[in-house]
Amino acid sequence: MSAAPWDIVQAEFEAGAAVSDSLPAALGVEIAFAGRSNVGKSSLLNALMQRRNLVRTSSTPGCTRQINFFRATARDEAVFRLVDLPGYGYAKRSKTERAAWGRLIEHYLLERDWLRAVVVLVDVRRGVESEEQELIDFVRQRDVKRVGPCRVIVVATKIDKVPKSKRKATLAKFSLPKGARRLGVSAVTGDGIEPLWKQLRKAAFVGQEAVEDVAPT
Ligand SMILES: Nc1nc2c(ncn2[C@@H]2O[C@H](COP(=O)(O)OP(=O)(O)OP(=O)(O)O)[C@@H](O)[C@H]2O)c(=O)[nH]1
Ligand SMILES: [Mg+2]
């Protein structure tokens, strides 16, 4: 067993907010995970927290129907709130429901002071499409509104589906907005989880402490 500072020694479900609820108070650094239904948000959260089933995953798209807040404590006692946002682009929901979700997620992304990073997940086989681009542009509005520093990290999920020899070239083809970082991960093999934690910690502690730099994956 490794004993890296980013290892999560404790993880728990803290709160859930359904579409009609108000958001729980922010108690510290938050990192949100956003992306299409089925892209692997919940699986990635389990992998990051080194827990098999803390976050419910499903083969049915749209399984996560509330904003879920998880509290993860690392070996070095740093505390992060990892936030699982419901998947967007789920056509089977009613228009009204999608609009309500859109408003809640937008409100969260723009108003949350403690939000330090938004991880935008894209399936490695699909790349960054217009929905992801819109999401990234949306988060950028925080800069204009001066809400607080918030980094966008584009994470390609399910890289186990691409042979190792082709991963680098596949990721290089992703069109990315200026300043966004990109990483490939697999919740199945654990590839990319450690570099992602390094990036997340860098974003979380911006202005607080120097955290070791990482080479891009
Ligand atoms: N091969 C592979 N499959 C994965 C990986 N991550 C997730 N999956 C599968 O993809 C499906 C969806 O995963 P979830 O983690 O539930 O996706 P989600 O983005 O949370 O989906 P919603 O909650 O519906 O928005 C499940 O069948 C997972 O087993 C991965 O890294 N590799
Ligand atoms: Mg989910």
Coordinates of N, CA and C and ligand atoms in Angstrom, one line a residue:
M1 N 0.8 -1.2 0.0 CA 0.0 0.0 0.0 C 0.9 1.3 0.0
S2 N 0.5 2.2 -0.9 CA 1.3 3.4 -0.8 C 0.8 4.3 0.3
A3 N 1.6 5.3 0.7 CA 1.1 6.2 1.8 C 1.3 7.6 1.3
A4 N 0.7 7.9 0.1 CA 0.9 9.2 -0.4 C -0.1 10.2 0.3
P5 N 0.3 11.5 0.4 CA -0.5 12.5 1.1 C -1.9 12.6 0.5
W6 N -2.1 12.3 -0.8 CA -3.4 12.5 -1.4 C -4.3 11.2 -1.2
D7 N -3.7 10.2 -0.6 CA -4.6 9.0 -0.3 C -5.8 9.5 0.6
I8 N -6.9 9.0 0.3 CA -8.1 9.3 1.1 C -8.3 8.3 2.2
V9 N -8.2 8.8 3.4 CA -8.3 7.9 4.6 C -9.7 7.8 5.1
Q10 N -10.5 8.8 4.8 CA -11.9 8.8 5.2 C -12.8 9.5 4.2
A11 N -13.9 8.8 3.9 CA -14.8 9.4 2.9 C -16.3 9.1 3.3
E12 N -17.1 10.1 3.2 CA -18.5 9.9 3.5 C -19.4 10.8 2.7
F13 N -20.7 10.3 2.6 CA -21.7 11.1 2.0 C -22.1 12.1 3.0
E14 N -22.2 13.4 2.5 CA -22.5 14.5 3.5 C -23.9 15.0 3.3
A15 N -24.3 15.3 2.0 CA -25.6 15.9 1.8 C -26.0 15.7 0.4
G16 N -27.3 15.8 0.1 CA -27.8 15.7 -1.2 C -28.8 16.8 -1.4
A17 N -28.8 17.4 -2.6 CA -29.8 18.5 -2.8 C -30.6 18.1 -4.1
A18 N -31.9 17.9 -3.9 CA -32.7 17.6 -5.1 C -33.1 19.0 -5.7
V19 N -33.8 18.9 -6.8 CA -34.0 20.1 -7.6 C -34.7 21.2 -6.9
S20 N -35.6 20.8 -6.0 CA -36.4 21.8 -5.3 C -35.7 22.3 -4.0
D21 N -34.6 21.6 -3.6 CA -34.0 21.9 -2.3 C -33.0 23.1 -2.4
S22 N -32.7 23.7 -1.2 CA -31.7 24.7 -1.3 C -30.3 24.0 -1.1
L23 N -29.2 24.6 -1.5 CA -27.9 23.9 -1.4 C -27.4 23.9 0.1
P24 N -26.7 22.9 0.5 CA -26.2 22.9 1.8 C -25.1 24.0 1.9
A25 N -24.9 24.5 3.1 CA -23.8 25.5 3.3 C -22.5 25.0 2.9
A26 N -21.7 25.8 2.3 CA -20.3 25.4 1.9 C -19.4 25.5 3.1
L27 N -18.7 24.4 3.4 CA -17.9 24.4 4.7 C -16.4 24.4 4.4
G28 N -16.1 24.4 3.1 CA -14.7 24.4 2.7 C -14.5 24.1 1.2
V29 N -13.3 23.9 0.8 CA -13.0 23.7 -0.6 C -13.9 22.6 -1.3
E30 N -14.5 23.0 -2.4 CA -15.3 22.1 -3.2 C -14.8 21.9 -4.6
I31 N -14.9 20.6 -5.0 CA -14.5 20.3 -6.4 C -15.7 19.6 -7.1
A32 N -16.2 20.2 -8.2 CA -17.4 19.6 -8.8 C -17.1 18.8 -10.0
F33 N -17.9 17.8 -10.2 CA -17.7 16.9 -11.4 C -18.9 17.0 -12.2
A34 N -18.7 17.4 -13.5 CA -19.9 17.6 -14.4 C -19.6 16.9 -15.7
G35 N -20.7 16.4 -16.3 CA -20.6 15.8 -17.6 C -21.8 15.1 -18.0
R36 N -21.9 14.6 -19.2 CA -23.1 13.9 -19.7 C -23.4 12.7 -18.8
S37 N -24.7 12.3 -18.9 CA -25.1 11.1 -18.2 C -24.2 9.9 -18.7
N38 N -23.8 9.1 -17.8 CA -23.2 7.8 -18.2 C -21.7 8.0 -18.5
V39 N -21.2 9.2 -18.4 CA -19.8 9.5 -18.8 C -18.8 8.9 -17.8
G40 N -19.3 8.6 -16.5 CA -18.5 8.0 -15.5 C -18.2 8.9 -14.3
K41 N -19.0 9.9 -14.0 CA -18.8 10.8 -12.9 C -18.8 10.1 -11.6
S42 N -19.8 9.3 -11.3 CA -19.9 8.6 -10.0 C -18.8 7.6 -9.9
S43 N -18.5 6.9 -11.0 CA -17.4 5.9 -10.9 C -16.1 6.6 -10.6
L44 N -15.8 7.7 -11.2 CA -14.6 8.5 -10.9 C -14.5 8.9 -9.5
L45 N -15.6 9.4 -9.0 CA -15.7 9.8 -7.6 C -15.3 8.6 -6.6
N46 N -15.9 7.5 -6.9 CA -15.5 6.3 -6.1 C -14.0 6.0 -6.2
A47 N -13.5 6.1 -7.4 CA -12.0 5.8 -7.6 C -11.2 6.9 -6.9
L48 N -11.6 8.1 -6.9 CA -10.8 9.2 -6.2 C -10.9 9.0 -4.7
M49 N -12.0 8.5 -4.2 CA -12.2 8.3 -2.8 C -11.7 6.9 -2.3
Q50 N -11.3 6.1 -3.3 CA -10.8 4.8 -3.0 C -11.9 4.0 -2.3
R51 N -13.1 4.2 -2.8 CA -14.2 3.4 -2.2 C -15.0 2.8 -3.3
R52 N -15.4 1.6 -3.1 CA -16.0 0.9 -4.2 C -17.4 1.3 -4.6
N53 N -18.2 1.6 -3.5 CA -19.6 1.9 -3.8 C -20.2 3.0 -3.0
L54 N -19.4 4.0 -2.6 CA -19.9 5.1 -1.8 C -20.9 5.9 -2.7
V55 N -20.5 6.1 -4.0 CA -21.3 6.8 -4.9 C -22.0 5.8 -5.8
R56 N -23.3 6.0 -5.9 CA -24.1 5.0 -6.7 C -23.8 5.2 -8.2
T57 N -23.5 4.1 -8.8 CA -23.3 4.1 -10.3 C -24.3 3.3 -11.0
S58 N -24.5 3.4 -12.2 CA -25.5 2.7 -12.9 C -25.3 2.6 -14.4
S59 N -25.8 1.6 -15.0 CA -25.8 1.5 -16.4 C -26.9 2.2 -17.0
T60 N -27.9 2.7 -16.2 CA -29.0 3.4 -16.7 C -28.6 4.9 -16.6
P61 N -28.6 5.6 -17.8 CA -28.2 7.0 -17.8 C -29.2 7.8 -17.0
G62 N -28.7 8.8 -16.3 CA -29.5 9.7 -15.5 C -29.7 9.2 -14.1
C63 N -28.9 8.3 -13.7 CA -29.1 7.6 -12.4 C -28.9 8.6 -11.2
T64 N -28.0 9.6 -11.4 CA -27.8 10.5 -10.3 C -28.7 11.7 -10.5
R65 N -29.7 11.8 -9.6 CA -30.8 12.8 -9.7 C -30.8 13.9 -8.7
Q66 N -29.7 14.0 -8.0 CA -29.5 15.2 -7.1 C -28.1 15.6 -7.1
I67 N -27.8 16.7 -6.5 CA -26.4 17.1 -6.4 C -26.0 16.5 -5.1
N68 N -24.9 15.6 -5.2 CA -24.5 14.9 -4.0 C -23.1 15.4 -3.5
F69 N -23.0 15.7 -2.2 CA -21.8 16.2 -1.6 C -21.1 15.1 -0.8
F70 N -19.9 14.9 -1.1 CA -19.1 13.9 -0.4 C -17.9 14.6 0.3
R71 N -17.6 14.1 1.5 CA -16.5 14.7 2.2 C -15.4 13.7 2.2
A72 N -14.2 14.1 1.7 CA -13.1 13.2 1.7 C -11.9 13.8 2.4
T73 N -11.3 13.1 3.3 CA -10.2 13.5 4.1 C -8.9 12.7 3.7
A74 N -7.9 13.5 3.3 CA -6.7 12.9 2.8 C -5.8 12.5 4.0
R75 N -4.7 11.7 3.7 CA -3.8 11.3 4.8 C -3.2 12.5 5.5
D76 N -2.9 13.6 4.7 CA -2.3 14.8 5.3 C -3.4 15.7 5.9
E77 N -4.6 15.2 6.1 CA -5.7 15.9 6.8 C -6.3 17.0 6.0
A78 N -6.0 17.1 4.7 CA -6.7 18.1 3.9 C -8.1 17.5 3.6
V79 N -9.1 18.4 3.7 CA -10.5 18.0 3.5 C -11.0 18.6 2.2
F80 N -11.6 17.8 1.4 CA -12.2 18.2 0.1 C -13.7 17.8 0.1
R81 N -14.5 18.6 -0.5 CA -15.9 18.2 -0.7 C -16.0 18.0 -2.2
L82 N -16.2 16.7 -2.6 CA -16.4 16.3 -4.0 C -17.8 16.3 -4.3
V83 N -18.2 17.0 -5.4 CA -19.6 17.2 -5.6 C -20.0 16.6 -7.0
D84 N -20.9 15.7 -6.9 CA -21.4 14.9 -8.1 C -22.6 15.6 -8.6
L85 N -22.4 16.3 -9.7 CA -23.5 17.0 -10.4 C -24.3 16.0 -11.2
P86 N -25.6 16.2 -11.3 CA -26.4 15.2 -12.2 C -26.0 15.4 -13.6
G87 N -26.0 14.3 -14.4 CA -25.6 14.3 -15.8 C -26.6 15.2 -16.6
Y88 N -26.0 16.0 -17.5 CA -26.9 16.8 -18.4 C -27.0 16.0 -19.7
G89 N -27.9 16.5 -20.5 CA -28.1 15.9 -21.8 C -28.8 14.5 -21.7
Y90 N -29.7 14.4 -20.7 CA -30.5 13.2 -20.5 C -31.9 13.4 -21.1
A91 N -32.0 13.0 -22.3 CA -33.2 13.4 -23.1 C -34.5 12.9 -22.5
K92 N -34.4 11.8 -21.8 CA -35.7 11.2 -21.3 C -36.3 11.9 -20.2
R93 N -35.7 12.9 -19.6 CA -36.3 13.7 -18.6 C -37.2 14.7 -19.3
S94 N -38.2 15.2 -18.6 CA -39.1 16.2 -19.2 C -38.4 17.5 -19.3
K95 N -38.9 18.3 -20.3 CA -38.3 19.6 -20.5 C -38.3 20.4 -19.3
T96 N -39.4 20.4 -18.5 CA -39.5 21.2 -17.3 C -38.4 20.8 -16.3
E97 N -38.2 19.5 -16.2 CA -37.3 18.9 -15.2 C -35.9 19.3 -15.6
R98 N -35.6 19.2 -16.9 CA -34.2 19.6 -17.4 C -34.0 21.1 -17.2
A99 N -35.0 21.9 -17.4 CA -34.8 23.3 -17.2 C -34.5 23.6 -15.7
A100 N -35.2 23.0 -14.8 CA -35.0 23.2 -13.4 C -33.6 22.8 -13.0
W101 N -33.2 21.6 -13.5 CA -31.8 21.2 -13.2 C -30.8 22.1 -13.7
G102 N -31.0 22.6 -14.9 CA -30.1 23.6 -15.6 C -29.9 24.8 -14.6
R103 N -31.0 25.3 -14.1 CA -31.0 26.4 -13.3 C -30.2 26.2 -12.0
L104 N -30.5 25.0 -11.4 CA -29.8 24.7 -10.1 C -28.3 24.5 -10.3
I105 N -27.9 23.8 -11.4 CA -26.5 23.6 -11.7 C -25.8 24.9 -12.0
E106 N -26.4 25.7 -12.8 CA -25.8 27.0 -13.1 C -25.7 27.9 -11.9
H107 N -26.7 27.9 -11.1 CA -26.6 28.6 -9.8 C -25.4 28.1 -9.0
Y108 N -25.3 26.8 -8.9 CA -24.2 26.2 -8.1 C -22.9 26.7 -8.7
L109 N -22.7 26.5 -10.0 CA -21.4 26.7 -10.7 C -21.0 28.2 -10.6
L110 N -22.0 29.1 -10.6 CA -21.6 30.5 -10.6 C -21.5 31.2 -9.3
E111 N -22.2 30.6 -8.3 CA -22.4 31.4 -7.0 C -21.5 30.8 -5.9
R112 N -21.0 29.6 -6.1 CA -20.4 28.9 -5.0 C -19.0 29.5 -4.7
D113 N -18.8 30.2 -3.6 CA -17.5 30.8 -3.3 C -16.4 29.8 -3.2
W114 N -16.7 28.6 -2.6 CA -15.6 27.7 -2.3 C -15.3 26.7 -3.4
L115 N -15.9 26.9 -4.5 CA -15.7 26.0 -5.7 C -14.3 26.3 -6.3
R116 N -13.4 25.4 -6.2 CA -12.0 25.7 -6.7 C -11.7 25.0 -8.0
A117 N -12.5 24.0 -8.3 CA -12.2 23.3 -9.6 C -13.5 22.7 -10.1
V118 N -13.7 22.8 -11.4 CA -14.8 22.0 -12.1 C -14.1 21.0 -13.0
V119 N -14.4 19.8 -12.7 CA -13.8 18.7 -13.6 C -14.9 18.4 -14.6
V120 N -14.6 18.7 -15.9 CA -15.5 18.4 -16.9 C -15.1 17.1 -17.5
L121 N -16.0 16.1 -17.4 CA -15.7 14.8 -17.9 C -16.2 14.6 -19.3
V122 N -15.4 14.0 -20.1 CA -15.7 13.6 -21.5 C -15.3 12.2 -21.7
D123 N -16.1 11.5 -22.4 CA -15.8 10.1 -22.8 C -14.6 10.2 -23.8
V124 N -13.6 9.4 -23.5 CA -12.4 9.5 -24.4 C -12.7 9.2 -25.9
R125 N -13.8 8.4 -26.1 CA -14.1 8.1 -27.5 C -14.9 9.2 -28.1
R126 N -15.4 10.2 -27.4 CA -16.2 11.2 -28.0 C -15.5 12.6 -28.0
G127 N -14.7 12.8 -27.1 CA -14.0 14.1 -27.1 C -14.9 15.3 -26.6
V128 N -14.4 16.5 -26.7 CA -15.1 17.7 -26.2 C -16.1 18.1 -27.3
E129 N -17.4 18.0 -26.9 CA -18.4 18.4 -27.9 C -19.1 19.7 -27.4
S130 N -20.1 20.2 -28.2 CA -20.6 21.5 -27.9 C -21.1 21.7 -26.4
E131 N -21.7 20.6 -25.9 CA -22.2 20.7 -24.5 C -21.1 21.0 -23.5
E132 N -20.0 20.3 -23.7 CA -18.9 20.5 -22.8 C -18.3 21.9 -22.9
Q133 N -18.2 22.3 -24.2 CA -17.6 23.6 -24.5 C -18.5 24.7 -23.8
E134 N -19.8 24.5 -23.9 CA -20.7 25.5 -23.3 C -20.5 25.5 -21.8
L135 N -20.3 24.3 -21.2 CA -20.2 24.2 -19.8 C -18.9 24.9 -19.3
I136 N -17.8 24.7 -20.1 CA -16.5 25.4 -19.8 C -16.7 26.9 -19.9
D137 N -17.3 27.4 -21.0 CA -17.5 28.8 -21.1 C -18.3 29.4 -20.0
F138 N -19.3 28.6 -19.6 CA -20.2 29.0 -18.5 C -19.4 29.2 -17.2
V139 N -18.5 28.3 -16.9 CA -17.7 28.4 -15.7 C -16.8 29.6 -15.7
R140 N -16.4 29.9 -16.9 CA -15.5 31.1 -17.1 C -16.1 32.4 -16.7
Q141 N -17.5 32.4 -16.7 CA -18.2 33.6 -16.3 C -17.8 34.0 -14.8
R142 N -17.3 33.0 -14.1 CA -16.9 33.3 -12.7 C -15.8 34.4 -12.7
D143 N -14.9 34.3 -13.7 CA -13.8 35.3 -13.7 C -14.4 36.7 -13.9
V144 N -15.4 36.8 -14.7 CA -15.9 38.1 -15.0 C -16.6 38.6 -13.7
K145 N -17.3 37.7 -13.1 CA -18.1 38.1 -11.9 C -17.2 38.1 -10.6
R146 N -16.0 37.7 -10.8 CA -15.0 37.7 -9.7 C -15.5 36.9 -8.5
V147 N -16.0 35.7 -8.8 CA -16.6 34.9 -7.7 C -15.5 34.2 -6.9
G148 N -14.4 34.0 -7.5 CA -13.3 33.3 -6.8 C -12.6 32.4 -7.8
P149 N -11.3 32.0 -7.5 CA -10.6 31.2 -8.4 C -11.2 29.8 -8.6
C150 N -11.3 29.4 -9.9 CA -11.9 28.1 -10.1 C -11.3 27.6 -11.4
R151 N -10.6 26.5 -11.3 CA -9.9 25.9 -12.5 C -10.8 24.9 -13.2
V152 N -10.7 24.9 -14.5 CA -11.4 23.9 -15.3 C -10.4 22.8 -15.7
I153 N -10.8 21.6 -15.3 CA -9.9 20.4 -15.7 C -10.7 19.5 -16.5
V154 N -10.3 19.2 -17.8 CA -11.0 18.3 -18.7 C -10.5 16.9 -18.5
V155 N -11.3 16.0 -18.1 CA -10.9 14.7 -17.8 C -11.5 13.7 -18.8
A156 N -10.7 13.0 -19.5 CA -11.2 12.0 -20.5 C -11.4 10.7 -19.7
T157 N -12.6 10.2 -19.7 CA -12.9 9.0 -18.9 C -12.8 7.7 -19.7
K158 N -12.8 6.6 -19.0 CA -12.8 5.3 -19.7 C -11.6 5.1 -20.6
I159 N -10.4 5.6 -20.2 CA -9.3 5.4 -21.1 C -8.8 4.0 -21.3
D160 N -9.4 3.1 -20.4 CA -9.1 1.7 -20.6 C -9.6 1.2 -21.9
K161 N -10.5 1.9 -22.5 CA -11.1 1.5 -23.8 C -10.2 1.8 -25.0
V162 N -9.1 2.6 -24.7 CA -8.2 2.9 -25.7 C -6.8 2.3 -25.4
P163 N -6.2 1.6 -26.4 CA -4.9 0.9 -26.0 C -3.9 2.0 -25.5
K164 N -3.1 1.5 -24.6 CA -2.1 2.4 -24.0 C -1.3 3.2 -25.0
S165 N -0.9 2.5 -26.1 CA 0.0 3.1 -27.1 C -0.7 4.3 -27.8
K166 N -2.1 4.3 -27.7 CA -2.8 5.4 -28.5 C -3.3 6.5 -27.6
R167 N -3.2 6.4 -26.3 CA -3.8 7.3 -25.4 C -3.3 8.7 -25.6
K168 N -2.0 8.9 -25.6 CA -1.4 10.2 -25.7 C -2.0 10.9 -26.9
A169 N -1.9 10.2 -28.1 CA -2.3 10.9 -29.3 C -3.8 11.2 -29.3
T170 N -4.6 10.3 -28.7 CA -6.1 10.5 -28.6 C -6.3 11.8 -27.8
L171 N -5.7 11.9 -26.6 CA -5.9 13.1 -25.8 C -5.4 14.3 -26.5
A172 N -4.4 14.2 -27.2 CA -3.8 15.4 -27.9 C -4.8 16.0 -28.9
K173 N -5.7 15.1 -29.4 CA -6.6 15.6 -30.4 C -7.8 16.4 -29.8
F174 N -8.0 16.3 -28.5 CA -9.1 17.0 -27.8 C -8.9 18.5 -28.1
S175 N -10.0 19.1 -28.6 CA -9.9 20.6 -28.7 C -10.2 21.2 -27.3
L176 N -9.4 22.0 -26.8 CA -9.6 22.5 -25.4 C -9.5 24.0 -25.4
P177 N -10.3 24.6 -24.6 CA -10.2 26.0 -24.4 C -8.9 26.4 -23.8
K178 N -8.5 27.6 -24.0 CA -7.2 28.1 -23.5 C -7.2 28.0 -21.9
G179 N -6.1 27.5 -21.4 CA -5.9 27.4 -20.0 C -6.5 26.1 -19.3
A180 N -7.3 25.4 -20.1 CA -7.9 24.2 -19.4 C -6.8 23.1 -19.4
R181 N -6.8 22.3 -18.4 CA -5.9 21.1 -18.4 C -6.6 19.9 -18.8
R182 N -5.8 18.9 -19.2 CA -6.5 17.7 -19.6 C -5.8 16.5 -19.1
L183 N -6.5 15.5 -18.7 CA -6.0 14.3 -18.1 C -6.9 13.1 -18.6
G184 N -6.3 11.9 -18.7 CA -7.1 10.7 -19.0 C -7.2 9.9 -17.7
V185 N -8.3 9.3 -17.5 CA -8.5 8.4 -16.3 C -9.3 7.2 -16.6
S186 N -9.1 6.2 -15.8 CA -10.0 5.0 -15.9 C -10.3 4.6 -14.4
A187 N -11.6 4.6 -14.2 CA -12.1 4.2 -12.9 C -12.0 2.6 -12.7
V188 N -11.8 2.0 -13.9 CA -11.6 0.5 -13.8 C -10.2 0.1 -13.5
T189 N -9.2 0.7 -14.1 CA -7.8 0.3 -13.8 C -7.1 1.2 -12.9
G190 N -7.7 2.4 -12.6 CA -7.1 3.4 -11.7 C -6.1 4.3 -12.4
D191 N -5.9 4.1 -13.7 CA -5.0 4.9 -14.4 C -5.4 6.4 -14.3
G192 N -4.4 7.3 -14.1 CA -4.7 8.7 -14.1 C -5.3 9.2 -12.8
I193 N -5.6 8.4 -11.8 CA -6.2 8.9 -10.6 C -5.2 9.7 -9.8
E194 N -4.0 9.2 -9.7 CA -3.0 10.0 -8.9 C -2.7 11.3 -9.6
P195 N -2.4 11.4 -10.9 CA -2.2 12.7 -11.5 C -3.4 13.6 -11.3
L196 N -4.6 13.1 -11.3 CA -5.8 13.9 -11.2 C -5.8 14.5 -9.7
W197 N -5.5 13.7 -8.8 CA -5.5 14.2 -7.4 C -4.5 15.3 -7.2
K198 N -3.3 15.2 -7.9 CA -2.3 16.2 -7.8 C -2.9 17.5 -8.4
Q199 N -3.5 17.4 -9.5 CA -4.1 18.6 -10.1 C -5.2 19.2 -9.3
L200 N -6.0 18.3 -8.7 CA -7.1 18.8 -7.8 C -6.6 19.5 -6.6
R201 N -5.5 19.0 -6.0 CA -4.9 19.6 -4.8 C -4.3 21.0 -5.2
K202 N -3.7 21.0 -6.3 CA -3.1 22.3 -6.8 C -4.2 23.4 -6.9
A203 N -5.4 23.0 -7.5 CA -6.5 23.9 -7.7 C -7.1 24.3 -6.4
A204 N -7.2 23.3 -5.5 CA -7.9 23.5 -4.2 C -7.1 24.5 -3.3
F205 N -5.8 24.4 -3.4 CA -5.0 25.2 -2.5 C -4.4 26.4 -3.1
V206 N -5.0 26.8 -4.2 CA -4.4 27.9 -5.0 C -4.2 29.1 -4.0
G207 N -3.0 29.7 -4.0 CA -2.7 30.8 -3.2 C -2.4 30.5 -1.7
Q208 N -2.5 29.2 -1.4 CA -2.3 28.8 0.0 C -1.0 28.2 0.3
E209 N -0.6 27.3 -0.6 CA 0.7 26.6 -0.4 C 1.2 26.1 -1.7
A210 N 2.5 25.9 -1.8 CA 3.0 25.4 -3.1 C 2.8 23.9 -3.1
V211 N 2.2 23.4 -4.1 CA 2.0 21.9 -4.2 C 2.8 21.5 -5.4
E212 N 3.4 20.4 -5.2 CA 4.3 19.8 -6.2 C 3.7 19.9 -7.6
D213 N 4.5 20.3 -8.6 CA 3.9 20.4 -10.0 C 3.8 19.0 -10.6
V214 N 2.9 18.9 -11.6 CA 2.8 17.5 -12.2 C 3.0 17.6 -13.7
A215 N 3.5 16.5 -14.2 CA 3.7 16.5 -15.7 C 2.3 16.1 -16.3
P216 N 2.0 16.7 -17.4 CA 0.7 16.4 -18.0 C 0.7 14.9 -18.5
T217 N -0.5 14.3 -18.3 CA -0.6 12.9 -18.7 C -0.9 12.8 -20.2
Ligands
LIG1 N1 -14.7 0.7 -19.0 C1 -15.0 1.7 -18.2 N2 -16.3 1.8 -17.8 C2 -16.6 2.8 -16.9 C3 -15.6 3.7 -16.4 N3 -16.2 4.6 -15.6 C4 -17.5 4.3 -15.6 N4 -17.8 3.2 -16.4 C5 -19.1 2.6 -16.7 O1 -20.0 3.6 -17.3 C6 -21.3 3.5 -16.8 C7 -21.8 4.8 -16.2 O2 -21.0 5.1 -15.0 P1 -21.4 6.2 -13.9 O3 -20.2 6.4 -13.1 O4 -22.7 5.7 -13.3 O5 -21.7 7.4 -14.8 P2 -22.4 8.9 -14.4 O6 -21.7 9.9 -15.2 O7 -22.3 9.0 -12.9 O8 -23.9 8.7 -14.9 P3 -25.2 9.5 -14.4 O9 -25.2 9.5 -12.9 O10 -26.3 8.7 -15.0 O11 -25.1 10.9 -14.9 C8 -21.3 2.3 -15.8 O12 -21.7 1.2 -16.4 C9 -19.8 2.2 -15.4 O13 -19.5 0.9 -15.0 C10 -14.3 3.5 -16.8 O14 -13.3 4.1 -16.4 N5 -14.0 2.5 -17.7
MG2 MG -23.8 9.4 -11.5

